Coordinates of C-alpha atoms in Angstrom, one line a residue:
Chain B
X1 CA -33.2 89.8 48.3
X2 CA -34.0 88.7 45.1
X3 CA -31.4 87.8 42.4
X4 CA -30.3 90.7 40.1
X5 CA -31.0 88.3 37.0
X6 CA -34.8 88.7 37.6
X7 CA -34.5 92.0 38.9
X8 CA -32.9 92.7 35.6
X9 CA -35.6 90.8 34.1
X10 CA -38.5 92.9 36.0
X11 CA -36.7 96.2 35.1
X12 CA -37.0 95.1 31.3
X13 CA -40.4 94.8 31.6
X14 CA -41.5 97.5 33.9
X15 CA -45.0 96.7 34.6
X16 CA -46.0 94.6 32.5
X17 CA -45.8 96.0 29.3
X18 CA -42.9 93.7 28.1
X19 CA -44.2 90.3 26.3
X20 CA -41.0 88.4 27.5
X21 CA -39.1 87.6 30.6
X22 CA -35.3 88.0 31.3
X23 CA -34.1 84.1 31.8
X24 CA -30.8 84.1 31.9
X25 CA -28.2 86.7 31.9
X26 CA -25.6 86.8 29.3
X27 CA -22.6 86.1 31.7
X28 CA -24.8 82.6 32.5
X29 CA -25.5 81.8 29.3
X30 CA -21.7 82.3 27.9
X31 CA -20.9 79.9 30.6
X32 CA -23.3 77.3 29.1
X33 CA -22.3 77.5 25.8
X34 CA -18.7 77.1 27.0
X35 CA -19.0 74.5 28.8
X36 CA -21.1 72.7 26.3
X37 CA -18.3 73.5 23.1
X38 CA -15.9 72.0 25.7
X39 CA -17.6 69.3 26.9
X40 CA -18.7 68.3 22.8
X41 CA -14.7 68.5 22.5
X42 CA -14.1 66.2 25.2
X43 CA -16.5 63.6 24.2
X44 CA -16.1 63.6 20.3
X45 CA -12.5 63.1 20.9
X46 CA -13.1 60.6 23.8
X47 CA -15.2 58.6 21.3
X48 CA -12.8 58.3 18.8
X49 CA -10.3 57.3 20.9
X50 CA -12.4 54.6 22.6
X51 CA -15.0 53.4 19.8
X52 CA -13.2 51.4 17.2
X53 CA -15.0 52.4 13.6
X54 CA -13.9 55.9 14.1
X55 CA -10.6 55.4 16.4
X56 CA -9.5 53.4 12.3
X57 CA -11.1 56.4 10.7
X58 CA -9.7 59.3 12.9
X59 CA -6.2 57.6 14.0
X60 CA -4.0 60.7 15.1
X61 CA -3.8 58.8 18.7
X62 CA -1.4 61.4 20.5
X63 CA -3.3 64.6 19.0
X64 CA -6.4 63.6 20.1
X65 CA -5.5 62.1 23.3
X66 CA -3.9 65.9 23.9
X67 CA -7.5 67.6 23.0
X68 CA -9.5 65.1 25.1
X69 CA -7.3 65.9 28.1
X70 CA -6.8 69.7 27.7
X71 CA -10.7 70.1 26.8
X72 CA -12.0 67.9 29.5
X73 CA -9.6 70.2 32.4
X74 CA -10.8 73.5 30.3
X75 CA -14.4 72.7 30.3
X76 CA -14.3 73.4 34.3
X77 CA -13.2 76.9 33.8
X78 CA -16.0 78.4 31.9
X79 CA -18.0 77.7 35.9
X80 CA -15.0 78.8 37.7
X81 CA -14.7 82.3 35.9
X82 CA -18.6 82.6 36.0
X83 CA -19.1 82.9 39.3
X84 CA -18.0 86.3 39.4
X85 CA -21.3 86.7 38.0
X86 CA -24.2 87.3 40.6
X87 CA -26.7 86.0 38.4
X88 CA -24.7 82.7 37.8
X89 CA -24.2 82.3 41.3
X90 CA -27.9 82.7 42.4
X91 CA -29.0 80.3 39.4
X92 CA -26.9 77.8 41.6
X93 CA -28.4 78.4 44.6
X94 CA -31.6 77.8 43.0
X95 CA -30.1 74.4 41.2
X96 CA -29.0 73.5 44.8
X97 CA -32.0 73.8 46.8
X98 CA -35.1 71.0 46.8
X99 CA -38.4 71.8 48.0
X100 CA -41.5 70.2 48.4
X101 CA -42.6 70.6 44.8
X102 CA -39.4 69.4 43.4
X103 CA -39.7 66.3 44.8
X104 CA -43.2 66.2 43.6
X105 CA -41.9 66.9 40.0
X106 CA -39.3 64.3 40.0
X107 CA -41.9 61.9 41.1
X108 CA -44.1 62.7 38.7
X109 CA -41.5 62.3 35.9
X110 CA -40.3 59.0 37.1
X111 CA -43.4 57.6 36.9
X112 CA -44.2 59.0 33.3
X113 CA -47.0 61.6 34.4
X114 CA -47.4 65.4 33.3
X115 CA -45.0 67.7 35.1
X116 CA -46.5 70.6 34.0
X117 CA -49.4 70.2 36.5
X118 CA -47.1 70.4 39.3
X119 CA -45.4 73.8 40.5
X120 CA -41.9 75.1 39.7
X121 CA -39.3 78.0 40.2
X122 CA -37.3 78.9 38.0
X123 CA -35.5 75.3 37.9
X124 CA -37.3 72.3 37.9
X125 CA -36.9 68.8 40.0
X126 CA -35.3 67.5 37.2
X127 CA -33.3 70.3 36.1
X128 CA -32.1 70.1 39.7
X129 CA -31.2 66.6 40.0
X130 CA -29.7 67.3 36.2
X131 CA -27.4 69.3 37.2
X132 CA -26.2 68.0 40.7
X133 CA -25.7 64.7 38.8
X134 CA -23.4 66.1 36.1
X135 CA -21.6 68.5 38.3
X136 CA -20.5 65.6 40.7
X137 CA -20.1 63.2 37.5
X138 CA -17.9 65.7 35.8
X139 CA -15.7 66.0 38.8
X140 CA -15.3 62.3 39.0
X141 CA -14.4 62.3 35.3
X142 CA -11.6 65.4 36.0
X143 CA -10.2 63.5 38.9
X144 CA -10.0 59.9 37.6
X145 CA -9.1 61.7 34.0
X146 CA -6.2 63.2 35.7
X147 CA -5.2 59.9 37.5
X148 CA -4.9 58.2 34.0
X149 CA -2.9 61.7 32.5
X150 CA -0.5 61.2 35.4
X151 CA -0.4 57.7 35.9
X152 CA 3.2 58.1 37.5
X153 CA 1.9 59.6 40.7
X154 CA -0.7 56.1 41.1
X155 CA -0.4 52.6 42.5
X156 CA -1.2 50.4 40.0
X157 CA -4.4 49.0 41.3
X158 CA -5.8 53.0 41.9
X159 CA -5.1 53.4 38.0
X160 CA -7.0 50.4 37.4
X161 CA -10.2 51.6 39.5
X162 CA -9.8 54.9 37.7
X163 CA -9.8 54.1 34.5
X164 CA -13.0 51.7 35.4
X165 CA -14.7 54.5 36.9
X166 CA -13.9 56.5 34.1
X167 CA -15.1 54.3 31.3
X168 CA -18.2 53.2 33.0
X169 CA -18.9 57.3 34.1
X170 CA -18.0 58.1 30.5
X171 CA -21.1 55.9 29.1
X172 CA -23.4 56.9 32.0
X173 CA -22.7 60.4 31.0
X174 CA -22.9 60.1 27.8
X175 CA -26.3 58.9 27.7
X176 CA -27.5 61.6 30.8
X177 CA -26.2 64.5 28.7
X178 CA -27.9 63.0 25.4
X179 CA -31.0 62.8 27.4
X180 CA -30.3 66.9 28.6
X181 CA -30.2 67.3 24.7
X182 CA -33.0 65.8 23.9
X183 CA -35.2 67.7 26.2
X184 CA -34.1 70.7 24.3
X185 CA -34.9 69.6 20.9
X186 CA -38.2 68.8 22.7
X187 CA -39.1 72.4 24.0
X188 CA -38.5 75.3 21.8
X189 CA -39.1 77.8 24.4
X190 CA -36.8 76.5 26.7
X191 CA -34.1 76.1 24.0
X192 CA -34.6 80.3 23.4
X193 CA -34.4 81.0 26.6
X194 CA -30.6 79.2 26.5
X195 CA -30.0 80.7 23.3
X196 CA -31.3 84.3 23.8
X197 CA -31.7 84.7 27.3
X198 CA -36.0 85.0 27.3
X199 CA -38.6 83.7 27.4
X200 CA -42.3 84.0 26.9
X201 CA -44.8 84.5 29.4
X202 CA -46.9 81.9 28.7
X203 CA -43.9 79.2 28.8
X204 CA -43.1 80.6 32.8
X205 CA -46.7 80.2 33.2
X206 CA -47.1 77.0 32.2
X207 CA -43.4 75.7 33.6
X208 CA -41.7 77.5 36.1
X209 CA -45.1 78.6 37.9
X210 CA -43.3 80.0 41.1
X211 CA -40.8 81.7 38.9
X212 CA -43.3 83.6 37.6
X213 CA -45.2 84.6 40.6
X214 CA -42.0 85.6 42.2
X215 CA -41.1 88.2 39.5
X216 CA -44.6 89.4 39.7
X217 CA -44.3 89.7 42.7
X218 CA -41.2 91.3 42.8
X219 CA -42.1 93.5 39.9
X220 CA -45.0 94.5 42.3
X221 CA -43.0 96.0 45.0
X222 CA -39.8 96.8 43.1
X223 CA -40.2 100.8 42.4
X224 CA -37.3 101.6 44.7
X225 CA -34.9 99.1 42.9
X226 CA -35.2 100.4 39.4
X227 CA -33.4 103.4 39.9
X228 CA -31.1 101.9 43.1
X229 CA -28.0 102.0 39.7
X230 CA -26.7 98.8 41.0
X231 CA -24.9 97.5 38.7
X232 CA -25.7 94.3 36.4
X233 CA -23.3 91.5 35.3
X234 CA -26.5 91.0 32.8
X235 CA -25.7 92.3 29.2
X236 CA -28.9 92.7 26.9
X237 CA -29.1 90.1 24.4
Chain Y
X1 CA -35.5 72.2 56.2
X2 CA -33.0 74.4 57.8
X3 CA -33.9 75.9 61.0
X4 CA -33.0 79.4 60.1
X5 CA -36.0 79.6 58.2
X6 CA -37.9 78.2 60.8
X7 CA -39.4 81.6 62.7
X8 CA -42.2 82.7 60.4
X9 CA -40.3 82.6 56.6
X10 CA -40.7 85.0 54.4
X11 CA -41.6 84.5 50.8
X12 CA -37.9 83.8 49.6
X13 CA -37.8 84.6 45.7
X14 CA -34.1 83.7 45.8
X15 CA -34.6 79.7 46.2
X16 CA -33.0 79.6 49.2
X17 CA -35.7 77.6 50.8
X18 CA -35.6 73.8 50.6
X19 CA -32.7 71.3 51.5
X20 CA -29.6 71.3 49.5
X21 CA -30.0 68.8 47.8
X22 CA -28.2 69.5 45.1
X23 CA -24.7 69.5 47.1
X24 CA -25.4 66.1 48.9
X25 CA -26.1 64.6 45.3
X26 CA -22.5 66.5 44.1
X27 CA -20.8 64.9 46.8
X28 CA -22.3 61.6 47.2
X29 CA -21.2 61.3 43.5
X30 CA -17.7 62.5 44.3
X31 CA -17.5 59.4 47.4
X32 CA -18.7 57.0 44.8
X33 CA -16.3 57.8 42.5
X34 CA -13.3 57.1 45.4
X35 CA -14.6 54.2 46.0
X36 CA -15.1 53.3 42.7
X37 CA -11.5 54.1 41.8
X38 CA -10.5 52.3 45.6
X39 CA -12.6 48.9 44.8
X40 CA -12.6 49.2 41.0
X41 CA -9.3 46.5 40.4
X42 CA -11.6 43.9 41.4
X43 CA -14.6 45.3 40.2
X44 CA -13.4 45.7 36.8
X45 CA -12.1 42.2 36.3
X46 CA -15.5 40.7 37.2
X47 CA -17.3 43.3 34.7
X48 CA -15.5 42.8 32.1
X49 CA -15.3 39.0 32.1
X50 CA -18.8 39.1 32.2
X51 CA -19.0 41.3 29.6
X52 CA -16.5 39.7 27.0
X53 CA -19.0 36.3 27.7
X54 CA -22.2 38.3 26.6
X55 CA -20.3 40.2 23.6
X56 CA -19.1 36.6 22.4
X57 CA -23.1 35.7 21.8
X58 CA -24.2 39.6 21.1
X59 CA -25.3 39.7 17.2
X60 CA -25.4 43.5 17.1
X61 CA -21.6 44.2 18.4
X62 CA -23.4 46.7 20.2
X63 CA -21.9 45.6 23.5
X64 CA -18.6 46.2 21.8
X65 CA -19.1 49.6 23.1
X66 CA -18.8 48.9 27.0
X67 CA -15.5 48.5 28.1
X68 CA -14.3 45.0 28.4
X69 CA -11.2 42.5 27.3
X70 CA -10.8 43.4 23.8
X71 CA -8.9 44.8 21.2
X72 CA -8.9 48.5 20.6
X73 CA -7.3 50.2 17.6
X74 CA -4.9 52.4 18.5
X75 CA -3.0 54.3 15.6
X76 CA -0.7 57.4 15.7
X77 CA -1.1 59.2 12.3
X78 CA -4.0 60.1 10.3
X79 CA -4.4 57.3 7.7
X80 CA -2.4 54.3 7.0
X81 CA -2.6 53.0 3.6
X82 CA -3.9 49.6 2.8
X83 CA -0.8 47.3 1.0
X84 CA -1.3 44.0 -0.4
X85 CA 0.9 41.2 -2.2
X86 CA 0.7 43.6 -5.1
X87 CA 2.8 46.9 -3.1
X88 CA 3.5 45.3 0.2
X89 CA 7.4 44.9 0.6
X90 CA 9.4 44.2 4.2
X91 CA 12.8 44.9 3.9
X92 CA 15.7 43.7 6.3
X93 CA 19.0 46.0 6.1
X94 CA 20.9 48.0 8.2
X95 CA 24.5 46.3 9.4
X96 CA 24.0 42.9 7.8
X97 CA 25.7 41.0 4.8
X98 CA 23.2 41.0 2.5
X99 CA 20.2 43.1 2.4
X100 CA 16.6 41.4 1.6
X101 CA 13.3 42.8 0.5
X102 CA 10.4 40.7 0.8
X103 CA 7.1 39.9 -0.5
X104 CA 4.2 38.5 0.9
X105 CA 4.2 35.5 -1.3
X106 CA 8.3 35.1 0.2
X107 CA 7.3 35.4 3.7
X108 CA 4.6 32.5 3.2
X109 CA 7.5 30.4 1.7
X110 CA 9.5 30.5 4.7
X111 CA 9.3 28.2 7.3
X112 CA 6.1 28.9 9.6
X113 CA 5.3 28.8 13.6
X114 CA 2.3 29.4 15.2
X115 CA 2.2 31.0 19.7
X116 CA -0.7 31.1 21.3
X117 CA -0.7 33.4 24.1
X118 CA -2.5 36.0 25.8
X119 CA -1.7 39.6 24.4
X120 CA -1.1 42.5 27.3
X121 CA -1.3 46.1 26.4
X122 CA 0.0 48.7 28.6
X123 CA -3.1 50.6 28.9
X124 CA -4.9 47.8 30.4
X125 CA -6.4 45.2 28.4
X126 CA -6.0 41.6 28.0
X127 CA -7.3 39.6 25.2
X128 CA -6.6 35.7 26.4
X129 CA -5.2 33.0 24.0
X130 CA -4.6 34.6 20.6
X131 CA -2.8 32.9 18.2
X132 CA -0.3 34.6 16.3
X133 CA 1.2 32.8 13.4
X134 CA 4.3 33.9 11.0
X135 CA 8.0 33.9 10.4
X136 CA 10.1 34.3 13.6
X137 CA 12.3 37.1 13.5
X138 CA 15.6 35.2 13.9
X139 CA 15.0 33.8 10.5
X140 CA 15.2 36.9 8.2
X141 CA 18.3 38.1 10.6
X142 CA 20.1 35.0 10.0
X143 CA 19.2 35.0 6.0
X144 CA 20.4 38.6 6.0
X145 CA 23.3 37.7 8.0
X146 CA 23.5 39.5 10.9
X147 CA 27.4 42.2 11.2
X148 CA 29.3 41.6 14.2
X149 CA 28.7 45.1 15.2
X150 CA 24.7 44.7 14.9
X151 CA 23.4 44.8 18.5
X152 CA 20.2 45.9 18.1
X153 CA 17.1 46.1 15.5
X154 CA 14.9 49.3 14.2
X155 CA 11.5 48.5 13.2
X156 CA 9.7 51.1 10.8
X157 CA 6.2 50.9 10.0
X158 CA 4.3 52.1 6.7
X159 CA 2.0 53.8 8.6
X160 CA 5.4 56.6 8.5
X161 CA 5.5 57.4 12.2
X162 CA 5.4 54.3 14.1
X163 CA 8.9 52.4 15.0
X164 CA 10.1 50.1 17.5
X165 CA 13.2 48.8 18.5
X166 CA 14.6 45.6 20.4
X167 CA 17.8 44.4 21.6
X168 CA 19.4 41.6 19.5
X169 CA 19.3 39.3 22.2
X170 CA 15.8 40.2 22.5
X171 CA 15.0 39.9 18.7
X172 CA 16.2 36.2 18.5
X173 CA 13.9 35.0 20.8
X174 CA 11.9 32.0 19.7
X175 CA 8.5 33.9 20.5
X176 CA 9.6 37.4 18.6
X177 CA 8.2 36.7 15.1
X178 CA 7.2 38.7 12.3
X179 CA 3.3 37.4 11.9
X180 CA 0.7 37.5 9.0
X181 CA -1.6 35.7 10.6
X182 CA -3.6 36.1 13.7
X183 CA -6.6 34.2 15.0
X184 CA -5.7 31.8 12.4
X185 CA -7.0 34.4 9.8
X186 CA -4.4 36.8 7.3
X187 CA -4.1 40.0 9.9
X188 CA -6.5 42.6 8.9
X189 CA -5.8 46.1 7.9
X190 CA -6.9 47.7 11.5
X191 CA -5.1 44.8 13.6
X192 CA -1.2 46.3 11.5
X193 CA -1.8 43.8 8.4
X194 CA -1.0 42.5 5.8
X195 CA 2.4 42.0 8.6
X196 CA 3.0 42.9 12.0
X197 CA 5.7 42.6 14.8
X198 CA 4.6 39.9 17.5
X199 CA 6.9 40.6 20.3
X200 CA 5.2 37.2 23.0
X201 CA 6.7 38.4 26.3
X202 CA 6.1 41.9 26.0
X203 CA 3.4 44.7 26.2
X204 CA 1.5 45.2 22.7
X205 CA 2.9 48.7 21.7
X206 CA 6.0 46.6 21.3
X207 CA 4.3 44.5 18.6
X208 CA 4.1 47.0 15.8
X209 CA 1.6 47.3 13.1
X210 CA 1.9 47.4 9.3
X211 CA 6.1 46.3 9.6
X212 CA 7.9 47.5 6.9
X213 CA 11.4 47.7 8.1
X214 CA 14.4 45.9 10.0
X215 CA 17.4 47.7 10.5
X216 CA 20.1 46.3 12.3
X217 CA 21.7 49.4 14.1
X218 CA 24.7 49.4 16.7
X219 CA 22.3 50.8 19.9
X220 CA 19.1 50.4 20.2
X221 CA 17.3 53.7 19.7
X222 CA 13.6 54.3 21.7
X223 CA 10.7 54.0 19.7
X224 CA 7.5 56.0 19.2
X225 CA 6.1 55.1 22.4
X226 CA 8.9 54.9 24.1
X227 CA 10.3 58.6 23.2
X228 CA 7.4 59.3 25.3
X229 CA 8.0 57.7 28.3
X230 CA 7.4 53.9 28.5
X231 CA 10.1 51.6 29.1
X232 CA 12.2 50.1 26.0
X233 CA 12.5 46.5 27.7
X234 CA 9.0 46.5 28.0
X235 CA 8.6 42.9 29.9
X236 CA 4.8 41.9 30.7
X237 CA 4.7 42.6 34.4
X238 CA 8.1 43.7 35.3
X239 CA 7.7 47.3 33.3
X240 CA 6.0 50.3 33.0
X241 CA 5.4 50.3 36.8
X242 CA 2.7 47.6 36.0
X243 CA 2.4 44.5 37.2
X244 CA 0.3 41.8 35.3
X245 CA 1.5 38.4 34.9
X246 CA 3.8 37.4 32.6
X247 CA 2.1 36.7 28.9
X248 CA 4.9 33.9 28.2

């Protein structure tokens, strides 16, 4: 059964006529842009409580402590609330399953060569390992962050792993997410697909090969669905 | 590949083909981080010895960034203006004989001690062997002459939040002093210059930056830190559920 995102996305561009495809729903995209204010909170105020020049310029050591810790809890709800959406949920699915050509990708990009060659769906290898890698990194963060909020509850020697993991994670992080950023300022299309949910044919082509073929192929045998009324967790852009 | 898929599959638009992946990744990164946190005492030590030895020899400062044995400036308002001989001014009062104020210049005048210890703060750090050099605290209490009722001291800062408080007992110690120099250098702005509180046996929030004021009170009343939760007889290693040895 394919994913109501892209069936969403085939119904808005009923055979073909369309000139753009249905990336991600609104529900999935609110999440991202959540989680990203949240997680820009977290580590703005994380870096001026932990890099010196702008811990003297900022000061305010209680406030911002208070926003680093309430951020870096909130910026898991944003997830937690989308997963009522279907879409968000089958984008996950996606995120969390590797194939063949995945592996090829990552490969590929390790050792410098063109990705584009090599098939995708709709995520890439590296969007994959992207996101398993910040999703388990983040709840390492939470947990050790909490540790450190409630250092009462600890042993001494736990609060000192914890706030070793969490420094060192904080850095690794911080260079992994600049590295997510920096892919977007690299790839327009991909950027308006994030911002307004589409993207061109030509970019699915070219990227997300498999993605493409699946929602012509779904678009292909999909008469029935179009007027099943199920109903979408997608709002139009 | 999981065997459900194994009898002729399907083209499976929904990407549920494949291994996950993804979850063994989320969770392997969850296990390292227990350990991490488990094994990290240790750990930590060694890293950031090595690191304080490259920073000493790193040109750029950039390794100040990773986490290591060094001072971090920690302040609780805003802004703290910048005073000098010209508008600094430390004044002693409170239940004594004789109120003082005084000036840089007076503090310099007064007889001078240097400590060299390592400094402890609460959070974690521990910056080995820094000399702190000043006026010891007993000195000012005695020229102000110290009530019979006085049993304790209020520190204000010019920061105007930050205050601390010891017992008297406490405040006459021979390593409580009230410094203007450490590292051998006048303390700088961002370390609580032109004069801070060196408190020797105790954690750092104790020391307080940019002194301004001693009051001698009857009680000793919690400071800053201290209204929020960490312990007023804040001993190095026998405090704040922490156990580090001693500084003195």
């Amino acid at each position: 059964m394919p994913p109501r995102s892209d069936r969403a996305a085939a119904r808005e561009n009923p055979s073909g006529t369309g000139h753009r495809l249905l990336r991600f729903t609104a529900a999935v995209r609110w999440v991202h842009h959540a989680t990203a204010a949240l997680a820009g909170v977290c580590v703005i105020t994380a870096a001026c409580l932990y890099v010196g020049p702008l811990a003297e310029l900022v000061g305010r050591r209680r406030l911002v402590t208070i926003v680093h810790e309430w951020s870096g809890v909130a910026m898991f709800l944003p997830v937690l609330l989308g997963l009522a959406s279907r879409a968000l949920r089958s984008d996950l699915t996606r995120l969390n399953r590797f194939e063949d050509h995945d592996r090829r990708w990552l490969w590929a990009a390790v050792r410098r060569r063109r990705t584009s060659d090599i098939p995708s769906g709709k995520f890439n290898g590296g969007q994959k390992a992207y996101a398993a890698w910040t999703a388990g990194a983040g709840l390492v963060m939470l947990g050790t962050g909490l540790m450190l909020w409630f250092p009462q509850l600890f042993a001494l020697s736990l609060r000192t792993g914890a706030t070793f993991v969490h420094d060192w994670l904080a850095l690794a992080v911080a260079v992994v997410v600049a590295a997510h950023i920096g892919k977007a300022v690299g790839d327009p299309e991909a950027r308006r697909g994030m911002w307004g949910g589409t993207v061109s044919r030509a970019w699915a082509d070219r990227e997300h090969r498999l993605w493409r073929a699946e929602l012509e192929d779904h678009s292909a045998h999909s008469g029935s669905d179009r007027s099943s009324g199920v109903p979408e967790d997608s709002v139009r852009p | 590949m999981s065997t459900s898929h194994s009898a002729a599959p399907p083209p499976d638009p929904g990407g549920r083909r494949g291994t996950p992946v993804g979850r063994r990744v989320l969770l392997g990164m969850v296990g390292l981080g227990a350990v991490g946190v488990v094994a990290g005492g240790p750990l930590q030590r060694l890293v950031s010895d090595s690191i304080d030895t490259v920073a000493e020899k790193d040109p750029t400062g950039l390794s100040n960034l990773l986490p290591g044995n060094r001072f971090r400036y920690y302040s609780v308002t805003s802004s703290v203006p910048e005073r000098d001989e010209t508008n600094y001014r430390l004044t002693v009062d409170g239940l004594v004989d004789k109120p003082m104020t005084y000036k840089l210049s007076d503090l310099a005048g007064l007889p001078q001690h240097r400590i060299v210890k390592d400094v402890q703060c609460v959070t974690g750090w521990r910056v080995p062997q820094t000399p702190f050099a000043g006026v010891r605290l007993s000195t000012l209490l005695d020229a102000a002459g110290v009530a019979p009722e006085g049993k304790a001291i209020r520190f204000t800062c010019f920061d105007g939040v930050y205050t601390e408080s010891l017992t008297m007992e406490q405040a006459r110690r021979s390593d409580v002093m009230v410094a203007t120099s450490m590292e051998d250098k006048p303390i700088t702005h961002a370390h609580g210059g032109p004069v801070r509180l060196y408190v020797a046996p105790m954690y750092f929030y104790k020391s307080a930056k940019w002194l301004s004021g001693i009051t001698v009170t009857e009680d000793v009343k919690p400071g800053y830190w201290e209204e929020l939760g960490y312990d007023v007889d804040a001993w190095v290693g026998r405090s704040n559920g922490r156990s580090d040895a001693p500084t003195v």
